[in-house]
Short mmCIF file of C-alpha atoms in Angstrom, two decimals:
data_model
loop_
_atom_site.label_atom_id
_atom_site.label_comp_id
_atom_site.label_asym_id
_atom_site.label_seq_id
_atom_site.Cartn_x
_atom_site.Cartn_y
_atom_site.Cartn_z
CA UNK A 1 35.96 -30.81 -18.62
CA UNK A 2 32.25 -29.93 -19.65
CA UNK A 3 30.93 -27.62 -17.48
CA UNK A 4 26.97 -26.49 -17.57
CA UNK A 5 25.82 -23.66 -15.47
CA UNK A 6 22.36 -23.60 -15.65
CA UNK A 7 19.35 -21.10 -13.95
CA UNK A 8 16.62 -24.20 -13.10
CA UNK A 9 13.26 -23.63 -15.39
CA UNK A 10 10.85 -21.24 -13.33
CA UNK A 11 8.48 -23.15 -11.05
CA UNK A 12 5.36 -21.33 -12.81
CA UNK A 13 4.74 -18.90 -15.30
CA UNK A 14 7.09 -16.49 -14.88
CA UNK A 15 10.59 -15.26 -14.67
CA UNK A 16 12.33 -15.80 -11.99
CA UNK A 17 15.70 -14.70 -10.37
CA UNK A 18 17.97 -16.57 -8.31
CA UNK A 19 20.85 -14.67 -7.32
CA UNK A 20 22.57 -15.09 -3.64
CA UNK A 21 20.21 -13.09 -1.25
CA UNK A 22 17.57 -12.24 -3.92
CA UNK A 23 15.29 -15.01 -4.19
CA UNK A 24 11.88 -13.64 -6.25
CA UNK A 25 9.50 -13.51 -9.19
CA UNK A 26 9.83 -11.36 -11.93
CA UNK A 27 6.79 -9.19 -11.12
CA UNK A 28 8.93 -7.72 -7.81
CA UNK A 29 10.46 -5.38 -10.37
CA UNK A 30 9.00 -6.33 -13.71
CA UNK A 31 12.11 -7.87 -14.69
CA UNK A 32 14.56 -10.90 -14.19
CA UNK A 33 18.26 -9.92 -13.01
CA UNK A 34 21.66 -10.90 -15.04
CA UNK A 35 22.94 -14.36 -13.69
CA UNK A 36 25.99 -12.85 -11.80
CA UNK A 37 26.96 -15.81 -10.12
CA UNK A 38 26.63 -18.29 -12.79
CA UNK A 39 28.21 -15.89 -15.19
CA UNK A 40 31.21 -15.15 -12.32
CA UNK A 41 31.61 -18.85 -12.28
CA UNK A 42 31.59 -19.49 -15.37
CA UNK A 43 34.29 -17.03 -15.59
CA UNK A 44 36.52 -18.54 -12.98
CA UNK A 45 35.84 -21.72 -14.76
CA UNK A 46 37.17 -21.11 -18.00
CA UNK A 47 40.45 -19.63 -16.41
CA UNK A 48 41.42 -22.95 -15.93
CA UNK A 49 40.60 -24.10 -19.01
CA UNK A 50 37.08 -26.18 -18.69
CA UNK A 51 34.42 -25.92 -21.48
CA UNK A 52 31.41 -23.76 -20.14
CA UNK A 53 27.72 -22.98 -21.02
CA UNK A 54 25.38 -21.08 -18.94
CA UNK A 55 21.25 -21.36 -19.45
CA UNK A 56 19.38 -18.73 -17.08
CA UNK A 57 16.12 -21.17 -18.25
CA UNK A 58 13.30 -19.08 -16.65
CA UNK A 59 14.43 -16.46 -18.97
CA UNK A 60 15.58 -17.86 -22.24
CA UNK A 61 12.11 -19.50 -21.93
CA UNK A 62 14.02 -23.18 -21.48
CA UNK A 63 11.13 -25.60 -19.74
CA UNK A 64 12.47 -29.00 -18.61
CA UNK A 65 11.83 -30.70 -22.21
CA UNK A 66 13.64 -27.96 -23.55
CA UNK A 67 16.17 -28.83 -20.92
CA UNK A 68 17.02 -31.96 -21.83
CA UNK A 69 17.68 -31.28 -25.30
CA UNK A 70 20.26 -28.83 -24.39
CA UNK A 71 21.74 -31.06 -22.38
CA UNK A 72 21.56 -33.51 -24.27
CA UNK A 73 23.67 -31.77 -27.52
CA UNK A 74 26.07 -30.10 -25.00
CA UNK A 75 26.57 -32.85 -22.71
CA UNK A 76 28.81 -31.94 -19.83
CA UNK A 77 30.58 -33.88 -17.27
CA UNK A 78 29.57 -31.54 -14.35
CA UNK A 79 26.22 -29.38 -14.04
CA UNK A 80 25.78 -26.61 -11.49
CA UNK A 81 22.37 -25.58 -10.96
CA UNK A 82 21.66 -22.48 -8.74
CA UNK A 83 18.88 -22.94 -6.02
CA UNK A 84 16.29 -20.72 -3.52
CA UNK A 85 14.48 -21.18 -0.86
CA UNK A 86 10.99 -20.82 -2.64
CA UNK A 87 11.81 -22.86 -5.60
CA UNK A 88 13.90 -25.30 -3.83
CA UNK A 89 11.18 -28.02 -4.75
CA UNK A 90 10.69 -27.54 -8.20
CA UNK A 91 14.96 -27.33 -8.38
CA UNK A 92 15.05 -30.92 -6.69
CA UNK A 93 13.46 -32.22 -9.72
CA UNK A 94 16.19 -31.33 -11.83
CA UNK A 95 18.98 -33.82 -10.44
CA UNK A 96 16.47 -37.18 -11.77
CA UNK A 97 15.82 -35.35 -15.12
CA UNK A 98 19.61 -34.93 -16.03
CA UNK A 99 20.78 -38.25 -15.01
CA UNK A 100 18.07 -39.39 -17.13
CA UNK A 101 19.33 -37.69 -19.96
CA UNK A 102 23.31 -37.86 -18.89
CA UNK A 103 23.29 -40.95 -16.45
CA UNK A 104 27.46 -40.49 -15.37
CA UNK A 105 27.23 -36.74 -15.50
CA UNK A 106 27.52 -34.94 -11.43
CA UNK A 107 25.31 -32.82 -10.59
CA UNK A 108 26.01 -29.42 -7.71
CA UNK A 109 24.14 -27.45 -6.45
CA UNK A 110 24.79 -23.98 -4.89
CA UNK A 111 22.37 -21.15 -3.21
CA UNK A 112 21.96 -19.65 0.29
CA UNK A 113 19.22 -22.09 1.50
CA UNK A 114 21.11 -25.37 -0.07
CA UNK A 115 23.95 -24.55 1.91
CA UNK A 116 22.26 -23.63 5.26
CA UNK A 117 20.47 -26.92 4.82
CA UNK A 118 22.49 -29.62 3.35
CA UNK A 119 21.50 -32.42 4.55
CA UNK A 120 17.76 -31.98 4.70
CA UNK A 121 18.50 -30.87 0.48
CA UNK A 122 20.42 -34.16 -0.18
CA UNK A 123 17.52 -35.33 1.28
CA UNK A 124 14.88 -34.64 -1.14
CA UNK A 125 16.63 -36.19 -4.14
CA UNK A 126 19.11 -38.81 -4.34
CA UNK A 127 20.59 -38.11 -7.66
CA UNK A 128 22.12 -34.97 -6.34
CA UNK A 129 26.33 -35.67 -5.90
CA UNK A 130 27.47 -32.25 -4.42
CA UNK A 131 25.99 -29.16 -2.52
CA UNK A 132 28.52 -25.75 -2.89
CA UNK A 133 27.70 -24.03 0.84
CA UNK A 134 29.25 -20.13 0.69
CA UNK A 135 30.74 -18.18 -1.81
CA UNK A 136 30.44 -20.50 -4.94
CA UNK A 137 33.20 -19.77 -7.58
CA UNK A 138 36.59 -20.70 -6.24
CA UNK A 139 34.73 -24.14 -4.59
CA UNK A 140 32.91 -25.55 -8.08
CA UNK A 141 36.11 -24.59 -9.76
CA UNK A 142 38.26 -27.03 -7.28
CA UNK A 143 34.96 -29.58 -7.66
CA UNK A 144 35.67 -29.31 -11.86
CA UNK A 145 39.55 -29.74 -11.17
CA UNK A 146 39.38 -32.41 -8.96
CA UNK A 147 36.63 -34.44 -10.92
CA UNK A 148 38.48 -33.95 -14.61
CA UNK A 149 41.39 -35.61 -12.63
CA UNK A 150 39.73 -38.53 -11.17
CA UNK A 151 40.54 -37.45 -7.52
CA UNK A 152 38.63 -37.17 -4.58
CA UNK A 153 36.69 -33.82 -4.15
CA UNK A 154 35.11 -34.42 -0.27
CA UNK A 155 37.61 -32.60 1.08
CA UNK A 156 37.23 -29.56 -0.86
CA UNK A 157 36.41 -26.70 1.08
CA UNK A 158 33.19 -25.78 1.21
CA UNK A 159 31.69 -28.64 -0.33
CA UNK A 160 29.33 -31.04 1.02
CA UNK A 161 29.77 -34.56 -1.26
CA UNK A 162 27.32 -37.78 -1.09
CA UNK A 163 30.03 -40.33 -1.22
CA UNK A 164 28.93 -44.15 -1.66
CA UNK A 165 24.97 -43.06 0.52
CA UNK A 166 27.13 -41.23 3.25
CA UNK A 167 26.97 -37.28 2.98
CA UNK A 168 30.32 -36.38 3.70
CA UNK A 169 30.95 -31.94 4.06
CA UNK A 170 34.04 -31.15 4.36
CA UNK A 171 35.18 -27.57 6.12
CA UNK A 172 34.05 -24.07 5.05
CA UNK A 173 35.93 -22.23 3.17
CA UNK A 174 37.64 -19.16 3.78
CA UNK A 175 35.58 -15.87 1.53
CA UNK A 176 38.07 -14.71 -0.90
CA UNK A 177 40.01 -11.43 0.57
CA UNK A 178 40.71 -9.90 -2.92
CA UNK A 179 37.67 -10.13 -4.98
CA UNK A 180 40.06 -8.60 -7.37
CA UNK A 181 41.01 -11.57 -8.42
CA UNK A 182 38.38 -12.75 -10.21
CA UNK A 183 37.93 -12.15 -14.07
CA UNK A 184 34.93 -10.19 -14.87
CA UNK A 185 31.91 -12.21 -15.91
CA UNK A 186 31.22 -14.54 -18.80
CA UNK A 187 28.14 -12.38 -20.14
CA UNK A 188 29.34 -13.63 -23.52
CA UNK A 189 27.00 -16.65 -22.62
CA UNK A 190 24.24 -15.43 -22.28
CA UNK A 191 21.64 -13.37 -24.36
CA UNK A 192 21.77 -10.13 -23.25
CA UNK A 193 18.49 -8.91 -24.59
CA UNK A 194 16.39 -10.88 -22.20
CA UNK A 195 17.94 -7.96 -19.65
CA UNK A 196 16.15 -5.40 -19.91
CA UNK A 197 14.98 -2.23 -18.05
CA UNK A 198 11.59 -1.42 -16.78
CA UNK A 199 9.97 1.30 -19.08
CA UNK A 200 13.73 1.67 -21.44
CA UNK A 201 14.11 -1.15 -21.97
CA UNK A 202 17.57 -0.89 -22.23
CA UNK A 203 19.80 -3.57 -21.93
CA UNK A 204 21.53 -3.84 -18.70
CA UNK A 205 23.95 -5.68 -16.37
CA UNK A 206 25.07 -6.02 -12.77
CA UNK A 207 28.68 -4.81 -11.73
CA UNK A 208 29.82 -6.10 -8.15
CA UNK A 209 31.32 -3.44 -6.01
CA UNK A 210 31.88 -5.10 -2.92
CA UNK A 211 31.10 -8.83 -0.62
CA UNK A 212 29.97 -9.11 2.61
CA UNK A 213 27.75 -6.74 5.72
CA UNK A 214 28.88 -6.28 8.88
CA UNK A 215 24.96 -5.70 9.73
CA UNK A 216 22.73 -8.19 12.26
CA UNK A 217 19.45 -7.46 10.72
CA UNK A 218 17.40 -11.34 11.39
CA UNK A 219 16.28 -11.74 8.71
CA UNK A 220 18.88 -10.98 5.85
CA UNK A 221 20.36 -14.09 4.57
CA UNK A 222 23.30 -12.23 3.10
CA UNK A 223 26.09 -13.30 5.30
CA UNK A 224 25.63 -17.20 5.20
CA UNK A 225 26.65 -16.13 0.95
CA UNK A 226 29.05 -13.43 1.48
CA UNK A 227 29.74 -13.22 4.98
CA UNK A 228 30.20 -9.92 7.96
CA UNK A 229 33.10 -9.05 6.85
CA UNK A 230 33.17 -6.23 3.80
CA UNK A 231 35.44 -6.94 0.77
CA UNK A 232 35.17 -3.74 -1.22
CA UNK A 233 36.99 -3.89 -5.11
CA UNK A 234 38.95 -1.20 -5.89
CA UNK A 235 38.01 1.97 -7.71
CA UNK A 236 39.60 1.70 -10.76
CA UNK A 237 38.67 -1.72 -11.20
CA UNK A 238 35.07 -0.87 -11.27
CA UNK A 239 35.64 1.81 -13.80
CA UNK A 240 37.53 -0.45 -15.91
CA UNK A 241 35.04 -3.25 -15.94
CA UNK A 242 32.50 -0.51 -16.55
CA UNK A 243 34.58 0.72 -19.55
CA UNK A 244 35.04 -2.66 -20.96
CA UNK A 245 30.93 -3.79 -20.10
CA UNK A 246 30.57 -0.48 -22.39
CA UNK A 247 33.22 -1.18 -25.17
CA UNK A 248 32.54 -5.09 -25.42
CA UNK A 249 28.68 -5.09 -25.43
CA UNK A 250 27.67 -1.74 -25.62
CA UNK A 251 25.87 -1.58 -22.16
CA UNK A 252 25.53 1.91 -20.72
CA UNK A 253 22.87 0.78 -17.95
CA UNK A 254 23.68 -0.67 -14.69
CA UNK A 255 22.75 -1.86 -11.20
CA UNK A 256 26.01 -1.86 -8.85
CA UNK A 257 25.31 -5.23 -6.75
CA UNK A 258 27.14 -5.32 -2.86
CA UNK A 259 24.83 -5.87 0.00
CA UNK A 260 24.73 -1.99 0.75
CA UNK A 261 26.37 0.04 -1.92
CA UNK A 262 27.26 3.04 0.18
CA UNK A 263 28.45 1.07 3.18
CA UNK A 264 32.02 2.81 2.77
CA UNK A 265 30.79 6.24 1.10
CA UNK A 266 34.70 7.53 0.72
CA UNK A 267 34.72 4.73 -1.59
CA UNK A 268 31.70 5.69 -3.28
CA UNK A 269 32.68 9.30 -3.78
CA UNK A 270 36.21 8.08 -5.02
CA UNK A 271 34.21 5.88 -7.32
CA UNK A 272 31.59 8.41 -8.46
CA UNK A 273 34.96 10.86 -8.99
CA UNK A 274 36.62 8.13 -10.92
CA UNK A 275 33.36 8.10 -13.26
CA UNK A 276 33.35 11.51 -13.79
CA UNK A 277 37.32 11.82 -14.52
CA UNK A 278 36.68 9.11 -17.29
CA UNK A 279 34.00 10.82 -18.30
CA UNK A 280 32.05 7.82 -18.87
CA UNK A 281 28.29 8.01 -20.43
CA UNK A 282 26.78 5.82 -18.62
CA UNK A 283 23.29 5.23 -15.96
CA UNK A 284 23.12 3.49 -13.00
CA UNK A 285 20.95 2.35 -9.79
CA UNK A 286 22.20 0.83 -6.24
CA UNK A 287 20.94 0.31 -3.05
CA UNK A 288 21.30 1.69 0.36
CA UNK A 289 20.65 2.12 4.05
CA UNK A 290 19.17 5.11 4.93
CA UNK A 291 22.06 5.54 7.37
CA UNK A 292 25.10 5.67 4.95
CA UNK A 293 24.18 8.74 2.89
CA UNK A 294 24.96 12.49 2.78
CA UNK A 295 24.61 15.43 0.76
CA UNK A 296 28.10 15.47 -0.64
CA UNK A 297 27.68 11.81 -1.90
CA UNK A 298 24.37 11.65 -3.25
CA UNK A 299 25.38 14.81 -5.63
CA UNK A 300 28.17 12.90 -6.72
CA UNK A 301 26.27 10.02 -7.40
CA UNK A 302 23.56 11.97 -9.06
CA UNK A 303 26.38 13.51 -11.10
CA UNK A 304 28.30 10.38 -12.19
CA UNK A 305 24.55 8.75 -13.87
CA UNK A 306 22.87 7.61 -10.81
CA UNK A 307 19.20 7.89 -11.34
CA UNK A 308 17.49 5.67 -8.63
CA UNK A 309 18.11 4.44 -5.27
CA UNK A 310 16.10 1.87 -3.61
CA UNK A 311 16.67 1.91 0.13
CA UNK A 312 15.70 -1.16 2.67
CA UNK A 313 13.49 1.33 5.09
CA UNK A 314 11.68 -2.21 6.31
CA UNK A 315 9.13 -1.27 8.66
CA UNK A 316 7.80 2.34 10.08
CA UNK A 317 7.07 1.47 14.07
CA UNK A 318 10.42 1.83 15.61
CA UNK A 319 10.25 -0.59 18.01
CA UNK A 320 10.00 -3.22 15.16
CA UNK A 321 13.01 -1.94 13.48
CA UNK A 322 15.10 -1.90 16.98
CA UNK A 323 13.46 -5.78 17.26
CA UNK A 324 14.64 -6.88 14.08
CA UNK A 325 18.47 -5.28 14.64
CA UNK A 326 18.23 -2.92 11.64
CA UNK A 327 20.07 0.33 13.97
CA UNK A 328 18.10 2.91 12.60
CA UNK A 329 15.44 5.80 13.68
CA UNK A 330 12.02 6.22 11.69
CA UNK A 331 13.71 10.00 11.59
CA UNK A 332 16.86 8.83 9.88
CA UNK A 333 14.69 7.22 7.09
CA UNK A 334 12.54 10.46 6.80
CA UNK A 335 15.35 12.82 6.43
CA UNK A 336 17.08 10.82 3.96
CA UNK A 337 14.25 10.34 1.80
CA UNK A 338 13.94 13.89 2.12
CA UNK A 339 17.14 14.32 0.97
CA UNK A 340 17.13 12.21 -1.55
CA UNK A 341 13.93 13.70 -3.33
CA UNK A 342 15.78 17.06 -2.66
CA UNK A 343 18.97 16.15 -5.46
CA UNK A 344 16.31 14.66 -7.73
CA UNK A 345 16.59 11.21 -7.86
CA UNK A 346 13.40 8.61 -7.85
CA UNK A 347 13.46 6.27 -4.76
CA UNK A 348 12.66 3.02 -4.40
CA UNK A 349 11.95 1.72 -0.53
CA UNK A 350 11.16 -1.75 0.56
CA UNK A 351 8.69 -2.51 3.48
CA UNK A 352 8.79 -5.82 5.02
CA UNK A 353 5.44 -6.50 6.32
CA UNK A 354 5.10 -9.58 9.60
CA UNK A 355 8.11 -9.01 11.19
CA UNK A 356 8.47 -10.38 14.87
CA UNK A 357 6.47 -7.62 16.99
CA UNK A 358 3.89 -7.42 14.14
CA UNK A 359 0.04 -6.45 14.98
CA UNK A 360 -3.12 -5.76 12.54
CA UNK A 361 -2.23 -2.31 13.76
CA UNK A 362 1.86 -1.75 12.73
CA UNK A 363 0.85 -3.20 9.71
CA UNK A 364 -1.31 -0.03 9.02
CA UNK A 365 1.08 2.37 10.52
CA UNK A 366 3.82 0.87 7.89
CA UNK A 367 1.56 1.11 5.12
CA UNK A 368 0.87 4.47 6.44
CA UNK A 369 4.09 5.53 6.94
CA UNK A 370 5.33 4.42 3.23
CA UNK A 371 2.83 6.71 1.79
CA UNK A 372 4.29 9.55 4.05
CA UNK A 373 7.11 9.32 2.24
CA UNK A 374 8.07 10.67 -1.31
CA UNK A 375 8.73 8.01 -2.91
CA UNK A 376 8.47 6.35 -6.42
CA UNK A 377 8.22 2.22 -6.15
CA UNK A 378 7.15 0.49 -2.81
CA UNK A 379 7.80 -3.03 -2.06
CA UNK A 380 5.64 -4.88 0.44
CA UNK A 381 7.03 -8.07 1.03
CA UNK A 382 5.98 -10.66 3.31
CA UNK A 383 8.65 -11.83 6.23
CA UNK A 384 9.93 -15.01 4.87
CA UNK A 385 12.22 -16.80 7.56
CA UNK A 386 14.63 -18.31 4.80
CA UNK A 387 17.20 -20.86 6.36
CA UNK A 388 20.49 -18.84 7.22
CA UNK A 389 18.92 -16.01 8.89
CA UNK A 390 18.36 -15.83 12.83
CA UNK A 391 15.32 -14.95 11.78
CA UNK A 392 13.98 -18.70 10.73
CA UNK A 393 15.62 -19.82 13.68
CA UNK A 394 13.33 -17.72 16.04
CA UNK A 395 10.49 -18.81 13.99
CA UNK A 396 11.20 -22.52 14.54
CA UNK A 397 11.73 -22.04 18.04
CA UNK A 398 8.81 -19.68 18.75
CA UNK A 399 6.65 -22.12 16.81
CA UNK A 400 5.50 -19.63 14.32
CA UNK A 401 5.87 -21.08 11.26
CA UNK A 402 2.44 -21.61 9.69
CA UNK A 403 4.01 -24.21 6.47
CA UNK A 404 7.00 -26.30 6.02
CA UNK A 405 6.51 -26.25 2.33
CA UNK A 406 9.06 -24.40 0.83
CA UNK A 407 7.09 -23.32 -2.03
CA UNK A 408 5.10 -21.70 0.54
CA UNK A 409 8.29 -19.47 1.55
CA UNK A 410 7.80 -16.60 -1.32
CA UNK A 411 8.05 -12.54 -0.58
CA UNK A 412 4.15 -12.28 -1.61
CA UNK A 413 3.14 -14.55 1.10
CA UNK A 414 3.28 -14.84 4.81
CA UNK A 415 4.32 -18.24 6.39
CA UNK A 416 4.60 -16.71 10.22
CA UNK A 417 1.45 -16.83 12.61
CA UNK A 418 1.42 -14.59 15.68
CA UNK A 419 -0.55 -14.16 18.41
CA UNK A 420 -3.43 -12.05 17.34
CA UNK A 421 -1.86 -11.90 13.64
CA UNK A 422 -1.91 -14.71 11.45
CA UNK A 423 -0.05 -15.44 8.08
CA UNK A 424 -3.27 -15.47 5.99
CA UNK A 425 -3.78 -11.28 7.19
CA UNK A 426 -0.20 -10.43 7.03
CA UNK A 427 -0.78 -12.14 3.18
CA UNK A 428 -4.20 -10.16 2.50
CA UNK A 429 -3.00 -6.93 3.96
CA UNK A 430 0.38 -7.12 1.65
CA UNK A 431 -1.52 -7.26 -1.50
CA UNK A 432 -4.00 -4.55 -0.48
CA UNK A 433 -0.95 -2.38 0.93
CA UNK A 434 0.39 -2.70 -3.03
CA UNK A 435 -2.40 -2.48 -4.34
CA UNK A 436 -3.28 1.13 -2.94
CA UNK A 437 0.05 2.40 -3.12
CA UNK A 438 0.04 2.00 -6.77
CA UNK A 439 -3.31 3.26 -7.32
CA UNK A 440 -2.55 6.65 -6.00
CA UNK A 441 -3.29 9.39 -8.37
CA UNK A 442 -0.20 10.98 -7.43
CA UNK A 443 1.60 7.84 -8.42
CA UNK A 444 -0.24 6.77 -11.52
CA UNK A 445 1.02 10.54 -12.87
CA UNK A 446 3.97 9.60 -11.86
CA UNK A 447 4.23 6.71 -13.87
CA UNK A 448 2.18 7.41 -16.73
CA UNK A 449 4.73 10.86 -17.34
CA UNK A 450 7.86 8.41 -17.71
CA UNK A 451 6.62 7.48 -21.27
CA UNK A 452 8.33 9.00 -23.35
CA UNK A 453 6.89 6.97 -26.23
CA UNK A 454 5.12 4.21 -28.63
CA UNK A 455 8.08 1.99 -27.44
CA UNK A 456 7.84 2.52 -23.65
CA UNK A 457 4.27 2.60 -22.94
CA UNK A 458 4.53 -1.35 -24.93
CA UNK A 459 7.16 -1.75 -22.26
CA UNK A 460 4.87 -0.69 -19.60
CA UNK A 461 2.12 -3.01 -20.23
CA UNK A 462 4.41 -6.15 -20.34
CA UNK A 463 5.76 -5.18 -16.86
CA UNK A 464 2.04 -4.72 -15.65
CA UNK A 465 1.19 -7.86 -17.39
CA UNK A 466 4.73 -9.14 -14.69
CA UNK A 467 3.35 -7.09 -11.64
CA UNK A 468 0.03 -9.06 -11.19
CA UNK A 469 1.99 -12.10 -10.39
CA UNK A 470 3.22 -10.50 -7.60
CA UNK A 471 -0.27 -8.83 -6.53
#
């Protein structure tokens, strides 16, 4: 069976990456992640022996007319098309295009907010056939199997079907125990040169490292994707697919993608040990809680090509953190950061700004509080209650939500009115917050003495050229 995989067009002018959790315009980090689920999928799918192709549109520059001449020369029995939250209209429009251009092809769809929100998606087109809710591979693979035979897929776990008018979902499926299992991904179809780093602009790719967080923070949508429960890979599997990532495409740069890398640091420091025994050449980035690092670790890390860390610090008023779940101290974050700095990496720390508990003056004391801090890159990102966290599900009850437009429902702006705080400050304050970070002197040097030349300081204009989208 024809299979197409496809990343939706962006809904404006820009890149745009939809990837479980990370739902966000280019300009959040000046450039557009690897498709790791469509390319894991894709992987899965041509284990058993279906024909695949995978467009990331937003970044091949595909628009819909574009679109429609792909599909049009490939023209597959089944597409898959990833969704978000704050493109979730502009992805709705895809399921009339492609039956206009493949009228007996089905069309899936698959993404966090799709499968909180089934019905309400089937809702707002009625060419779409399927909606994958969870952990996507193993469930479009049995949707490709089952439809190449000509049987029934309603009862395939994890699959929500529109049978005959009547939206029919069947049970959820179980996560997978032994991520193991899967092949490594198809990045033979895509163009790796649209992957790029900020300022290198080096190629790079995303190697999973574990599934799953055990962690109630409200509004992290990760565990409606990949669920409480962590599913760590083994060690030398890593270091293998890193070997062969190197080998078969000559990528030396990479972001290790889990929900929080150093969750289980004695499998960090086995892995960073591993990468040292192999003596592989290679550079690489990860996130983390403030709470799962040591001394011991980040050295190895440092030593093994780790060069940034971005850590989810969230908020500086600790009674906003303890609201929100996150189960850390403003001191923990200071004394990590601290540390960090101290090995010599560059840090990366993301501030969510209109949490629940928010005022005109915690906003200040975060702002405050990032610029306390030694760091490199800030985020300020705007609370967005995305379906699957508890987080949207306080909002609706509290009444706070200020749009039900789901374009409204972006990182760069707030959707949540409180008393005495409305969405519109929260909003201004955000890009003024970024704004003056990055205007620092002390962060302008910064920047301006990572150039190493001609090449990178073209780079850096092109991701500042990205950046005001998101400011």
């Amino acid at each position: 069976m024809k299979v197409h995989l496809i990343n939706p067009p962006s809904p404006g002018d820009f890149g745009f990456t939809r990837e479980g959790r990370c739902m966000q315009k280019e300009g959040v980090w000046t450039t557009t992640w690897p498709p790791i689920s469509l390319t894991e999928s894709a992987a899965v799918l041509q284990q058993k022996g279906h024909d695949v192709r995978v467009n990331d549109c937003s970044v091949e520059g595909v628009d819909t007319e574009k679109l429609k001449g792909i599909l049009k020369e490939f023209a597959p029995d089944l597409v898959v098309m990833n969704s978000t939250t704050p493109s979730l209209n502009f992805d709705m429009t895809m399921p009339p295009l492609i039956k206009e251009v493949l009228p007996t092809a089905k069309i899936a769809a698959f993404g966090i907010h799709v499968g909180a929100l089934p019905e309400e998606s089937f809702a707002l087109t009625d060419a779409l056939d399927f909606i994958v809710r969870g952990e996507p591979e193993l469930t479009i693979v049995d949707l490709a199997d089952r439809l190449e035979k000509g049987t029934d897929p309603s009862d395939v776990p994890g699959l929500s079907s529109r049978l005959n008018g009547t939206i029919v979902h069947a049970g959820d499926r179980e996560f997978v125990k032994n991520i193991d299992e899967f092949p490594y991904p198809a990045w033979d179809l895509i163009d790796l040169d649209n992957y790029t780093l900020p300022f290198s602009g080096r190629q790079f790719l995303m190697v999973t490292t574990a599934r799953g967080c055990p962690y109630k923070c409200i509004y992290c949508v990760a565990q409606s994707y990949y669920g409480k429960k962590i599913r760590m890979r083994k060690v030398p599997k890593i270091v293998d697919e890193l070997e062969y990532l190197g080998d078969m495409y000559g990528v030396k740069d990479f972001f290790f993608w889990s929900e929080s890398f150093t969750i289980i640091k004695k499998a960090i420091k086995e892995l960073c040990r591993e990468i040292l025994r192999r003596n592989l050449d290679i550079r690489w980035v990860c996130n983390s809680r403030v709470d799962n690092v040591d001394r011991e670790l980040l050295e190895l890390m440092k030593q093994s090509g780790c060069w940034m860390i971005s850590y989810g610090i969230e908020s500086g008023v600790q009674d906003i953190l303890d609201g929100i779940k996150k189960d850390v101290t403003i001191a923990e974050i200071e004394e990590s950061i601290k540390l960090t700095r101290s090995v010599g990496f560059q840090i990366a720390g993301h501030f969510v700004l209109g949490l629940p508990g928010e005022t005109k003056e915690t906003l200040h004391k975060t702002y405050n509080f990032a610029c306390s801090l030694d760091l490199d890159y800030a985020q300020f990102y705007c609370a967005s209650p995305w379906p699957g966290s508890e987080f949207y599900r306080m909002a609706k009850a509290e009444n706070w939500l200020a749009s039900d437009n789901w374009d409204d429902y972006e990182q760069d702006k707030s959707v949540t009115n409180y008393p005495g705080l409305s969405a519109e400050e929260i909003t201004r304050f955000r890009n003024r917050a970024t704004r003056r970070f990055y205007l620092r002197p002390k962060i302008i040097w910064r920047t301006m003495t990572r150039m190493k030349s001609p090449e990178e300081f073209m780079n850096f204009l092109r991701m500042l050229k990205a950046f005001l989208t998101w400011v």
